[in-house]
Short mmCIF file of C-alpha atoms and ligand atoms in Angstrom, two decimals:
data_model
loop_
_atom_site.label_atom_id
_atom_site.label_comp_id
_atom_site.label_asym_id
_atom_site.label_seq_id
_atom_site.Cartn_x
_atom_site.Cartn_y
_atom_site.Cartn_z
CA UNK A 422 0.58 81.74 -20.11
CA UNK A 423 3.36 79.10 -19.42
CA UNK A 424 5.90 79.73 -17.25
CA UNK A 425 9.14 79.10 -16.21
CA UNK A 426 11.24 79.48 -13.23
CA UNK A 427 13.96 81.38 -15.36
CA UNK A 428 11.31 84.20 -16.27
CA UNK A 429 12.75 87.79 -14.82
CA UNK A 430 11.51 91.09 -14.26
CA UNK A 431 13.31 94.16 -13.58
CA UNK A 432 12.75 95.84 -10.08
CA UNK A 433 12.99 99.49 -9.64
CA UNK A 434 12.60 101.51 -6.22
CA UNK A 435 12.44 105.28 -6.79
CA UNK A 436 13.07 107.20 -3.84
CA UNK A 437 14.16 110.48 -2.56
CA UNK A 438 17.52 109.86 -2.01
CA UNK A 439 18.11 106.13 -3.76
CA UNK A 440 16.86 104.07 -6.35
CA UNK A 441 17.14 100.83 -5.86
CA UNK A 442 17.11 98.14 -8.84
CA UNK A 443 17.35 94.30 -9.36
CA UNK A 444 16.98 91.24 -11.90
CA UNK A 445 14.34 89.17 -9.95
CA UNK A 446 12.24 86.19 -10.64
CA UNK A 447 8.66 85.50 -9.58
CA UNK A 448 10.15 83.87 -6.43
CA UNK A 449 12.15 86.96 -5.42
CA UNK A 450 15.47 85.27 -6.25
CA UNK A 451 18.05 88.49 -7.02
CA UNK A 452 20.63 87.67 -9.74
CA UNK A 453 21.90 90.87 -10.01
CA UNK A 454 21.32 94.01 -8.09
CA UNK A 455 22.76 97.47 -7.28
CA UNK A 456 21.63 101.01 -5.86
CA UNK A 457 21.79 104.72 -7.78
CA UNK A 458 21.71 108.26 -6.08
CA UNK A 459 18.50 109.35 -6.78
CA UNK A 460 19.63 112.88 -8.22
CA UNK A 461 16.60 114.46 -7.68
CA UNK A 462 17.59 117.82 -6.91
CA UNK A 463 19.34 117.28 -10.50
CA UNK A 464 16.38 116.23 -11.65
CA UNK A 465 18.02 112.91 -13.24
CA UNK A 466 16.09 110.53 -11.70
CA UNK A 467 14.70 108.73 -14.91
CA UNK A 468 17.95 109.20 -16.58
CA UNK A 469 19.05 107.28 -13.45
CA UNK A 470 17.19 104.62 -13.08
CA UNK A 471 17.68 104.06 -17.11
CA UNK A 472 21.41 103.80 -16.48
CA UNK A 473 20.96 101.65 -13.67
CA UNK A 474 18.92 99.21 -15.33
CA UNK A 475 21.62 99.16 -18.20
CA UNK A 476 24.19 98.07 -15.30
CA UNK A 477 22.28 95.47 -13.77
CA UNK A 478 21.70 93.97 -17.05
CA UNK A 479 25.54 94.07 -18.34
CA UNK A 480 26.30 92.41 -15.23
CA UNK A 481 23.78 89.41 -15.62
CA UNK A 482 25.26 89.47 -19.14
CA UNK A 483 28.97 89.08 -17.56
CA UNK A 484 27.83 86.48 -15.18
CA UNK A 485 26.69 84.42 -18.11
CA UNK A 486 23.23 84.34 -16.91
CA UNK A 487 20.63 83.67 -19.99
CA UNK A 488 17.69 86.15 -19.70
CA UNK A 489 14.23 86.12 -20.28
CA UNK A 490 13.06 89.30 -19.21
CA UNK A 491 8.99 89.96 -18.89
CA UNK A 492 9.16 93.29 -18.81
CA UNK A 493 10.04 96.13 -16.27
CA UNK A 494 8.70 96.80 -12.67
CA UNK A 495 8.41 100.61 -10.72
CA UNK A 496 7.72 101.24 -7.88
CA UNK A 497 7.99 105.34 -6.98
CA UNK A 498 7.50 107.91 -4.26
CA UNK A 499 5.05 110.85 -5.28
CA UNK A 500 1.28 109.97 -6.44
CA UNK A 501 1.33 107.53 -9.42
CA UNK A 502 -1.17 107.23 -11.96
CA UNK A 503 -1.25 103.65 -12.25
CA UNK A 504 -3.30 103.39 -15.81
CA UNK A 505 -0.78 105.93 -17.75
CA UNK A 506 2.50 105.52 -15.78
CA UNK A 507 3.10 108.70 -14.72
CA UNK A 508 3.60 110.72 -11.84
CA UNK A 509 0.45 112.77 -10.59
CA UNK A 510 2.50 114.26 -8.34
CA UNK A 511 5.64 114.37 -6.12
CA UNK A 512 6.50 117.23 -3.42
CA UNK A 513 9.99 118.88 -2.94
CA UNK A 514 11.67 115.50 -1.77
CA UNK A 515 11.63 115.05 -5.67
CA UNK A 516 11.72 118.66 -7.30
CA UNK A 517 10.33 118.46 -10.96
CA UNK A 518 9.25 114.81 -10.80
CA UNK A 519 5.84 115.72 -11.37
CA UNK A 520 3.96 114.98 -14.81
CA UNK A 521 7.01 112.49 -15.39
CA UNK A 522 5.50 109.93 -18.41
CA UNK A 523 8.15 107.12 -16.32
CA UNK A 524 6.23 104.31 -18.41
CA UNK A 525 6.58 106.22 -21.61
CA UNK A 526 10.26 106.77 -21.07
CA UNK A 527 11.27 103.27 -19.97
CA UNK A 528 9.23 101.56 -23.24
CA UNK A 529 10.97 103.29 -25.35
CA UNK A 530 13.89 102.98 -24.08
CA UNK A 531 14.20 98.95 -23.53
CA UNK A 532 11.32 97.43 -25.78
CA UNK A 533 9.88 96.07 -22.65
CA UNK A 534 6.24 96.40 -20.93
CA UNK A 535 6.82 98.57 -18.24
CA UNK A 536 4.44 98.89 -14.72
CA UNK A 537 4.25 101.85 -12.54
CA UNK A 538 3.22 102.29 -8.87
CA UNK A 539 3.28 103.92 -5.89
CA UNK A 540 5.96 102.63 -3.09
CA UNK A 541 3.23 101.85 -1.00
CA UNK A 542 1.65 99.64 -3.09
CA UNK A 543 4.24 97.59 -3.98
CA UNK A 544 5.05 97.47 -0.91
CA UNK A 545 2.22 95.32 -0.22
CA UNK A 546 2.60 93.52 -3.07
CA UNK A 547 6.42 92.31 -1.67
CA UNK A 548 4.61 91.71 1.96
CA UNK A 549 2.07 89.56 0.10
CA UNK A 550 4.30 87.61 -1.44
CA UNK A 551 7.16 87.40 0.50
CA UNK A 552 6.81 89.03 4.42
CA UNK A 553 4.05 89.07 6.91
CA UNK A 554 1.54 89.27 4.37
CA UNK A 555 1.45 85.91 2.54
CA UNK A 556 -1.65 84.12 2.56
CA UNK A 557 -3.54 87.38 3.00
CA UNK A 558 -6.22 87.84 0.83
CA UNK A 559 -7.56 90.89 2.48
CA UNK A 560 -4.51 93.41 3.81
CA UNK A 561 -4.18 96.62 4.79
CA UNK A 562 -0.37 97.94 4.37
CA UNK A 563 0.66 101.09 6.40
CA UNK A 564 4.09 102.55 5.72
CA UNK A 565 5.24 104.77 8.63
CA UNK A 566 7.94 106.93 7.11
CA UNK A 567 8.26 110.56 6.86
CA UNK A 568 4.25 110.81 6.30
CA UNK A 569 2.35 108.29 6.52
CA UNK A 570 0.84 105.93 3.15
CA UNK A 571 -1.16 103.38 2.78
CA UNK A 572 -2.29 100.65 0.25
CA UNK A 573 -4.95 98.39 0.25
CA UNK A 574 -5.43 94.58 -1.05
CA UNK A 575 -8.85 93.07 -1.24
CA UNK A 576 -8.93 89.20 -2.99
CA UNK A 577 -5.13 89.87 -3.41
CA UNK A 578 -5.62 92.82 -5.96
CA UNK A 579 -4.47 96.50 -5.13
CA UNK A 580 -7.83 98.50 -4.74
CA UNK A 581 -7.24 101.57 -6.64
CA UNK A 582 -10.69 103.14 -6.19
CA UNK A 583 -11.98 105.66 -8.93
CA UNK A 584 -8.97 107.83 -9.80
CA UNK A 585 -6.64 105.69 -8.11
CA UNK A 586 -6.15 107.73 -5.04
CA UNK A 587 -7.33 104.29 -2.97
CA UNK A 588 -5.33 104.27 0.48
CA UNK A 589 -4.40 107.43 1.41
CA UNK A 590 -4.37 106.54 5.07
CA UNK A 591 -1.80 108.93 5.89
CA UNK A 592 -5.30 111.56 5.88
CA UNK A 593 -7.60 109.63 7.31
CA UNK A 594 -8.87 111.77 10.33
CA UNK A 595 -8.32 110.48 13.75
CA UNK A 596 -9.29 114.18 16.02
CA UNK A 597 -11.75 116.10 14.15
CA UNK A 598 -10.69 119.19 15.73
CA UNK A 599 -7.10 118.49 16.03
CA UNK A 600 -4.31 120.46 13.97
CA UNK A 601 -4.33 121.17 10.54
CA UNK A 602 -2.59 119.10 7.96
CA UNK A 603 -0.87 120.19 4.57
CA UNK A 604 -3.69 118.16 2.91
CA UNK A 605 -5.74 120.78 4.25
CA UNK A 606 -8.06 118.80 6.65
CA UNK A 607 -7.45 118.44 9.79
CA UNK A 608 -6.19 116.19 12.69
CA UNK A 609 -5.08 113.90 10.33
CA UNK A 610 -3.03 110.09 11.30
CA UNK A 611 -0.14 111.70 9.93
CA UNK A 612 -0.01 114.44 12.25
CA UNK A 613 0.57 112.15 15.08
CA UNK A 614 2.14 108.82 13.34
CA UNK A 615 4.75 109.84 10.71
CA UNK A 616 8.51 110.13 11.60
CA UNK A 617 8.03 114.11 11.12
CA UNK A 618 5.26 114.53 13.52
CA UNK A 619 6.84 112.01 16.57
CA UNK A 620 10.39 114.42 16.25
CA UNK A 621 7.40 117.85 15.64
CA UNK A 622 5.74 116.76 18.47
CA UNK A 623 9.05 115.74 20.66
CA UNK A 624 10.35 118.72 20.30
CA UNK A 625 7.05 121.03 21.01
CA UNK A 626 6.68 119.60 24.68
CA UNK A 627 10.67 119.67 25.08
CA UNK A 628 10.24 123.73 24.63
CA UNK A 629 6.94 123.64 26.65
CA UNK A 630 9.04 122.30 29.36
CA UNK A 631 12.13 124.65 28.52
CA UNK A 632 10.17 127.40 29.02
CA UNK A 633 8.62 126.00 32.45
CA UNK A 634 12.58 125.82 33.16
CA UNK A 635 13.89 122.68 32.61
CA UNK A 636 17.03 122.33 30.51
CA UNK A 637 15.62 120.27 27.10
CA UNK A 638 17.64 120.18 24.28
CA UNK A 639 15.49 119.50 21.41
CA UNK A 640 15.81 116.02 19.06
CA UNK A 641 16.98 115.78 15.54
CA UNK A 642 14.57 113.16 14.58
CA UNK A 643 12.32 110.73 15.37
CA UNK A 644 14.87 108.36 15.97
CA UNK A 645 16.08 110.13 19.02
CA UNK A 646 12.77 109.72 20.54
CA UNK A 647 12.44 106.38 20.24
CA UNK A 648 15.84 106.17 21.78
CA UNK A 649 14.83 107.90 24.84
CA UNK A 650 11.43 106.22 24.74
CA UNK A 651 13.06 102.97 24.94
CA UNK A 652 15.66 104.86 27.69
CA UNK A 653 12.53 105.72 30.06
CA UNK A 654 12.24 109.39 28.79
CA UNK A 655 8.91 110.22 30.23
CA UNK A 656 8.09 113.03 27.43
CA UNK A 657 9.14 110.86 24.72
CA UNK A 658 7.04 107.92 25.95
CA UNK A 659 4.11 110.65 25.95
CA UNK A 660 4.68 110.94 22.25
CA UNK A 661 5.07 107.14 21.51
CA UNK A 662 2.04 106.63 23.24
CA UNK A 663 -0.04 109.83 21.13
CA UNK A 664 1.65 107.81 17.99
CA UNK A 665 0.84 104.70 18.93
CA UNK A 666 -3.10 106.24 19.87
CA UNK A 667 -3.39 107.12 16.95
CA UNK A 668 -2.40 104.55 14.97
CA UNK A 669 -4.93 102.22 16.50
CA UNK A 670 -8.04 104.41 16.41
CA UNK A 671 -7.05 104.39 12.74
CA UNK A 672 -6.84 100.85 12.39
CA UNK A 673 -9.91 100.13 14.29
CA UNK A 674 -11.64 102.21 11.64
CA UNK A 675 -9.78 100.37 8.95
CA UNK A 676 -11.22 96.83 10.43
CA UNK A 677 -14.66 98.76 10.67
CA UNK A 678 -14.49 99.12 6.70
CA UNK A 679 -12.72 97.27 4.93
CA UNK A 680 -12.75 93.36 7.37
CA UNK A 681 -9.17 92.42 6.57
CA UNK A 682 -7.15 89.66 7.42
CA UNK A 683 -4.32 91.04 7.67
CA UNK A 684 -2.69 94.67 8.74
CA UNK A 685 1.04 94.84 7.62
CA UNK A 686 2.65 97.80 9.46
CA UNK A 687 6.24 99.10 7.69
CA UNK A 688 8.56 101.93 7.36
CA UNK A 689 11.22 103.66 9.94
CA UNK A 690 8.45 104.15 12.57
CA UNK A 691 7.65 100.56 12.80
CA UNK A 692 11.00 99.62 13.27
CA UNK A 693 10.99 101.50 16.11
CA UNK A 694 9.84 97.84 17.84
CA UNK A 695 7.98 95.22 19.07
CA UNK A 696 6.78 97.23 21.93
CA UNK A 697 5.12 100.31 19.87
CA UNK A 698 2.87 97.52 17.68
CA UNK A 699 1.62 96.27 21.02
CA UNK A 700 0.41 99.52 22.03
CA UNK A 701 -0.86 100.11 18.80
CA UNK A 702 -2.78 96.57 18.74
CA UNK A 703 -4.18 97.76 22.54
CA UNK A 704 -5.48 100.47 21.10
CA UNK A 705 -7.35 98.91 18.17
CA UNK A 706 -8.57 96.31 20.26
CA UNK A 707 -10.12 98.60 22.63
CA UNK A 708 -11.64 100.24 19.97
CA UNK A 709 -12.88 97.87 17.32
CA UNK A 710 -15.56 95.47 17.71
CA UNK A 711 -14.32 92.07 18.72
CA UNK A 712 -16.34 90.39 16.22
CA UNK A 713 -14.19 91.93 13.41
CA UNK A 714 -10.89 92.25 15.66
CA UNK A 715 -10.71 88.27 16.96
CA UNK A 716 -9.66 87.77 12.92
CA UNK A 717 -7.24 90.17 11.95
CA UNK A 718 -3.41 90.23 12.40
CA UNK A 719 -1.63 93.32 13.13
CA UNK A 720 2.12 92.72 12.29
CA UNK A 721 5.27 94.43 11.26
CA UNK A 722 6.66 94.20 7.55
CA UNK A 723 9.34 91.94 7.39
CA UNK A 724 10.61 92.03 3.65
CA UNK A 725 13.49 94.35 4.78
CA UNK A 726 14.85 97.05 2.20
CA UNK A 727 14.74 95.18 -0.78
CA UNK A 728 10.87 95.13 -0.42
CA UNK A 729 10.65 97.80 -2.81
CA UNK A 730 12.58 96.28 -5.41
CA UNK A 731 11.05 92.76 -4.99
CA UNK A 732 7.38 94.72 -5.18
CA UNK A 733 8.23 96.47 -7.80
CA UNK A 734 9.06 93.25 -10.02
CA UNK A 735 5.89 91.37 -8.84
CA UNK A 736 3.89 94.09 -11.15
CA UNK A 737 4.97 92.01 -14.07
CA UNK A 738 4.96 89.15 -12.97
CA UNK A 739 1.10 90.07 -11.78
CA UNK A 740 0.42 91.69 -15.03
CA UNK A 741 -2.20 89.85 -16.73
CA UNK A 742 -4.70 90.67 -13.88
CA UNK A 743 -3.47 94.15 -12.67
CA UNK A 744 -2.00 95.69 -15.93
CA UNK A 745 -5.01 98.60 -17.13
CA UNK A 746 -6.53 97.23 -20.62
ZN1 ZN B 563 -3.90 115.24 5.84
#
């Protein structure tokens, strides 16, 4: 295939609450951009991101700018079915989103190849490319949001596995015996590593101590506790430190199986800081052997929140290799 440097995909980020949509080219250049309301409680979110994509292209059209468009990008919370473009399935943040034929929808409704994935994946597809992933050929991604997800790359191709569940690292288990998860195993990395479980957690030893007397007003959200974590908060750096625990006996079982280069670490919990990866990479060094450890990097994601979007677009552009015959 030739190609240009005016070649464009469309970019769409599905999420909860936004979607987020851009004309990109391979380089991650925006010429046009904007963000939707999700309306998933109205259940509009195709019907969304359709309109949006409309918009973004009228105003490329208005700013004169000549198009060659490749075809369409996704990249969508829930459990994506890669191979058909659908949604396997999405919990209550998106009510009705499951069984959603998104490919289907968008193809007929712009002409245009269309490419579906989970937010995860393209994720790493954006750090690859563009953040602390590039030059990786072997990359672990871990998004540390309200759960926890994961994607992996091996020789710079998303490993789906057999059904492409590949990288659920959210349920890998890190305490055999710990508590139980909604997955239904137990002791799962999300329990102890996801923005719900730091503010779950937070708040259980706040009315432990309550109880014992002292006056502990419990935390809205995880964001709190890394507030008073960074403040000195003794109970809060308890929970950072279970979190951060965690996180690198997870990782040290990660570099045990799969040798990568690279381990990109995103999301809202990440950006809790600098000094929560260093207790994480303490951790996984302690843990892993050094052999394997002495040539990985463990670093945050850095392709901000238009990661998504950029992701999202690199589908097409990557679509000879990763589009399903
Ligand atoms: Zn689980």
């Amino acid at each position: 295939m030739t190609t240009t440097s005016t070649e464009q995909a469309i970019g769409v980020d599905i999420g909860g609450t936004k979607i987020r949509i851009g004309l990109v080219d391979r380089y991650g250049n925006v010429a046009a951009e904007l963000a939707v309301p999700s309306l998933a409680k109205e259940r509009r979110v195709v019907e969304q991101a359709i309109n949006g994509i409309r918009n973004v292209l009228k105003m490329a059209e208005e700013q004169g700018k000549a198009l060659h468009l490749l075809g369409i990008g996704v990249g969508s919370a829930g459990q994506i079915d890669f191979a058909s473009g659908t949604v396997r399935y999405a919990n209550d943040l998106l009510p009705g989103y499951t069984g959603t034929p998104i490919r289907e929808l968008l193809e007929r409704e712009f002409s245009l190849p269309v490419y579906v994935d989970n937010d995860v994946n393209v994720l790493a597809l954006a750090e690859k490319r563009f953040g602390s992933g590039k030059h990786s050929r072997h990359m672990v991604c871990i998004a540390l949001g309200t759960g926890v997800g994961g994607a992996l790359l091996s020789e710079g191709q998303i490993v789906r596995g057999a059904t492409g569940g590949a990288g659920e690292i959210g349920h890998m288990t890190v305490d055999f015996r710990g508590p139980r998860c909604i997955c239904g195993n137990r002791g799962c990395l999300e329990m102890y590593a996801s923005g719900t479980s730091i503010e779950r957690r937070m708040n259980e030893l706040l009315k432990r101590g309550e109880e014992a007397g002292a006056d502990a007003p419990a935390v809205p959200d995880a964001r709190a506790v890394f507030a008073r974590w960074r403040a000195g908060d003794p109970t809060a750096g308890q929970v950072m430190d279970e979190a951060a625990a965690a996180l690198g006996a997870a990782i040290a079982s990660l570099i045990h199986i799969v040798n990568p280069d690279t381990i990109v670490i995103g999301g809202g919990v990440a950006e809790s800081g600098e000094d929560f990866l260093a207790k994480v990479r303490e951790e996984a060094e302690r843990r892993a052997m050094p052999s394997m450890y002495r040539h990985v990097r463990i670093e945050a994601a850095s392709s901000g929140n238009r990661s998504g979007m950029l992701g999202a677009a690199q589908l097409v552009f990557q679509a000879p290799v990763s589009h399903p015959a």
